[in-house]
Each structure stands twice: as structure tokens, then as C-alpha cells.
mmCIF file of C-alpha atoms in Angstrom:
data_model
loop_
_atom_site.group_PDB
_atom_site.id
_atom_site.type_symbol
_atom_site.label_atom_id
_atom_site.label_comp_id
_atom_site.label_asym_id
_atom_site.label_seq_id
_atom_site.Cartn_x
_atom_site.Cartn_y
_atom_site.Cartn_z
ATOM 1 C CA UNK P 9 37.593 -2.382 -21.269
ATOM 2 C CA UNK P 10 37.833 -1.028 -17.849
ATOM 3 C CA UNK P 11 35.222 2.191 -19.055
ATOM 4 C CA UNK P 12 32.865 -0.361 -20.685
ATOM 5 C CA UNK P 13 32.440 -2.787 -17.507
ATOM 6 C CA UNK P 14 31.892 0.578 -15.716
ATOM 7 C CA UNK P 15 29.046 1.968 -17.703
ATOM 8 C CA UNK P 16 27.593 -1.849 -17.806
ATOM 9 C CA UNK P 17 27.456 -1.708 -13.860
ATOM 10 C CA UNK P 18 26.290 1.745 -13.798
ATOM 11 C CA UNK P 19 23.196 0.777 -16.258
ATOM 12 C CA UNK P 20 22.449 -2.490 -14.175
ATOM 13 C CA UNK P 21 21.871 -0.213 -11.220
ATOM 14 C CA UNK P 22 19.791 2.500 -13.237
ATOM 15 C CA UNK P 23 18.006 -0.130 -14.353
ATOM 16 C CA UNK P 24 17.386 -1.983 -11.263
ATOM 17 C CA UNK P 25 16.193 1.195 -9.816
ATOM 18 C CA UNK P 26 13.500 2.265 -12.297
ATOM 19 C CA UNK P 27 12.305 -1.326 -12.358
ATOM 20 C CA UNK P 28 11.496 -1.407 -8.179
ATOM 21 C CA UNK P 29 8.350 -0.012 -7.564
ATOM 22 C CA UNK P 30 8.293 2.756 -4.691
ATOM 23 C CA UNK P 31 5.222 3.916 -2.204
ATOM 24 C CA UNK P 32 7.445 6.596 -0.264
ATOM 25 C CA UNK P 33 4.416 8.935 -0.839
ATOM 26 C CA UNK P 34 2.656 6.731 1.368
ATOM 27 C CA UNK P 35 -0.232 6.387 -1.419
ATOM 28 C CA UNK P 36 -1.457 3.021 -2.779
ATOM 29 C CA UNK P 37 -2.225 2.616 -6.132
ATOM 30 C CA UNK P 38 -5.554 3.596 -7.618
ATOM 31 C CA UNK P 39 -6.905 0.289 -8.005
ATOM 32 C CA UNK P 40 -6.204 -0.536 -4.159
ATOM 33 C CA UNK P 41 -8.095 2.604 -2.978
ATOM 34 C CA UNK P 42 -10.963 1.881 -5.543
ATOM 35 C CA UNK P 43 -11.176 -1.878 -3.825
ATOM 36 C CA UNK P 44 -10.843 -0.267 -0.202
ATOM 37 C CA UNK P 45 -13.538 2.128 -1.277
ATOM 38 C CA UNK P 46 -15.937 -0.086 -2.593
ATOM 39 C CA UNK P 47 -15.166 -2.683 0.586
ATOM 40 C CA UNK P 48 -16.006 0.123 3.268
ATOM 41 C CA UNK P 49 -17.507 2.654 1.930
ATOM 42 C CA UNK P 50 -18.323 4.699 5.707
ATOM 43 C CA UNK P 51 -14.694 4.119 6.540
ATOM 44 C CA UNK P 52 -12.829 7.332 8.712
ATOM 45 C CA UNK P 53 -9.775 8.469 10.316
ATOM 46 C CA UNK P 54 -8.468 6.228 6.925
ATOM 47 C CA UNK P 55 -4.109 5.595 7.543
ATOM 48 C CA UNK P 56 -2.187 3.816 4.720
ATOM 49 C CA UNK P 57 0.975 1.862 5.016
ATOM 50 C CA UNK P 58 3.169 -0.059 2.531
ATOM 51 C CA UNK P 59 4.420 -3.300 4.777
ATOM 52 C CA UNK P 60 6.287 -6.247 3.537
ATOM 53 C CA UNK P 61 4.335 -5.825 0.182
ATOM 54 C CA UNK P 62 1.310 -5.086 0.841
ATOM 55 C CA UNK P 63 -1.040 -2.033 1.611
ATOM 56 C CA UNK P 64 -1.961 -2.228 5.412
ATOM 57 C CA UNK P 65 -4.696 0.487 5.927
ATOM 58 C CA UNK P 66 -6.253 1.003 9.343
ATOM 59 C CA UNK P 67 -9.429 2.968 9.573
ATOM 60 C CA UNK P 68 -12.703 3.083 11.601
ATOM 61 C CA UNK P 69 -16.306 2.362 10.947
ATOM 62 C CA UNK P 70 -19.465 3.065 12.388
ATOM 63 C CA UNK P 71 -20.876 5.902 14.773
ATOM 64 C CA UNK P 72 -17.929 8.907 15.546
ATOM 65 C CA UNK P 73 -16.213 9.134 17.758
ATOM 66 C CA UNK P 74 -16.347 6.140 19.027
ATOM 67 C CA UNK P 75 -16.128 3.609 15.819
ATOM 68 C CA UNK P 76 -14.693 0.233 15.534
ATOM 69 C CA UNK P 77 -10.998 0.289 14.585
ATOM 70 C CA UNK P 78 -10.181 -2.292 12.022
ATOM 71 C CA UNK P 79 -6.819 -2.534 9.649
ATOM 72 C CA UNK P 80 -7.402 -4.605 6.273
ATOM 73 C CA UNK P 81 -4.496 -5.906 4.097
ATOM 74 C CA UNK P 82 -4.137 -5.859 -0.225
ATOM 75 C CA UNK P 83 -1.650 -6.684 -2.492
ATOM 76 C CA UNK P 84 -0.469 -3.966 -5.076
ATOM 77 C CA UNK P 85 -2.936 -4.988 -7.398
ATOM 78 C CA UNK P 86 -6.048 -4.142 -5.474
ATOM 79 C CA UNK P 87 -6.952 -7.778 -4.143
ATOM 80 C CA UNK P 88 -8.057 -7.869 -0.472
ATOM 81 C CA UNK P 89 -5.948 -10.160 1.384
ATOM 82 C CA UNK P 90 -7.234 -10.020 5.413
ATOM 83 C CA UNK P 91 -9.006 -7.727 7.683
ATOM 84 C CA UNK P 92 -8.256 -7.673 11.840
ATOM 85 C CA UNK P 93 -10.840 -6.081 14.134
ATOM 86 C CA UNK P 94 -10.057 -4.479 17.032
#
């Protein structure tokens, strides 16, 4: 009994873990960079972050070196959720 509760336990937590999705590479999905693509297309100096589930990426636009910085916000399945300007 003991053995069976035991491999139960141990396949709740394999399972739990292949279930979570991870961004330790510190790359967003495809569809995300395809929607921050199409968004800003003259974007540079382009830094992702996954943050409280979301894809924070802060970039700059316009004339080098001296662009605008902005950061703009999507959920995991590409859908643009805000954009600060700095």
C-alpha cells in the first residue's frame, strides 16, 4: 500500500511539472514575437522578460542612439495587453 501511495505522489509531481509552462530561456513564444513584430516593426536594443505572466519587453524606437524607450506587455498567447513610454 505504502509503495503504491508513493508512486501516486511521485506521478502527481511529474505530472504537475510537465503541465507548468517554463520561459527560463528568457524567449516568448512565437506567436508573442510575431505580434511584437508586427506592432513595432523599427524596434532596437529589444529585452524580453517573463513577469507575473506575461511577456514584458522593453525596446527603443526611432533615430539611434538616442530613441524613445518604451516596454509593452502580452499575455502568452500573443495578445498585447499595455505599452508605457518613457
Amino acid at each position: 500500500m505504502r509503495r503504491i501511495i508513493m508512486m501516486m505522489a511521485v506521478a502527481m509531481v511529474l505530472s504537475a511539472a510537465v503541465a507548468c509552462e517554463k520561459y527560463d530561456d528568457g524567449i516568448p513564444p512565437k506567436v508573442v514575437r510575431a505580434e511584437f513584430a508586427r506592432m513595432y516593426p523599427d524596434a532596437w536594443d529589444v529585452e524580453w522578460e517573463y513577469q507575473a505572466g506575461l511577456w514584458k519587453v522593453s525596446f527603443e524606437t526611432g533615430n539611434r542612439p538616442h530613441g524613445t524607450d518604451y516596454e509593452a506587455w502580452y499575455d502568452s498567447e500573443g495578445n498585447w495587453v499595455d505599452t508605457h513610454v518613457d
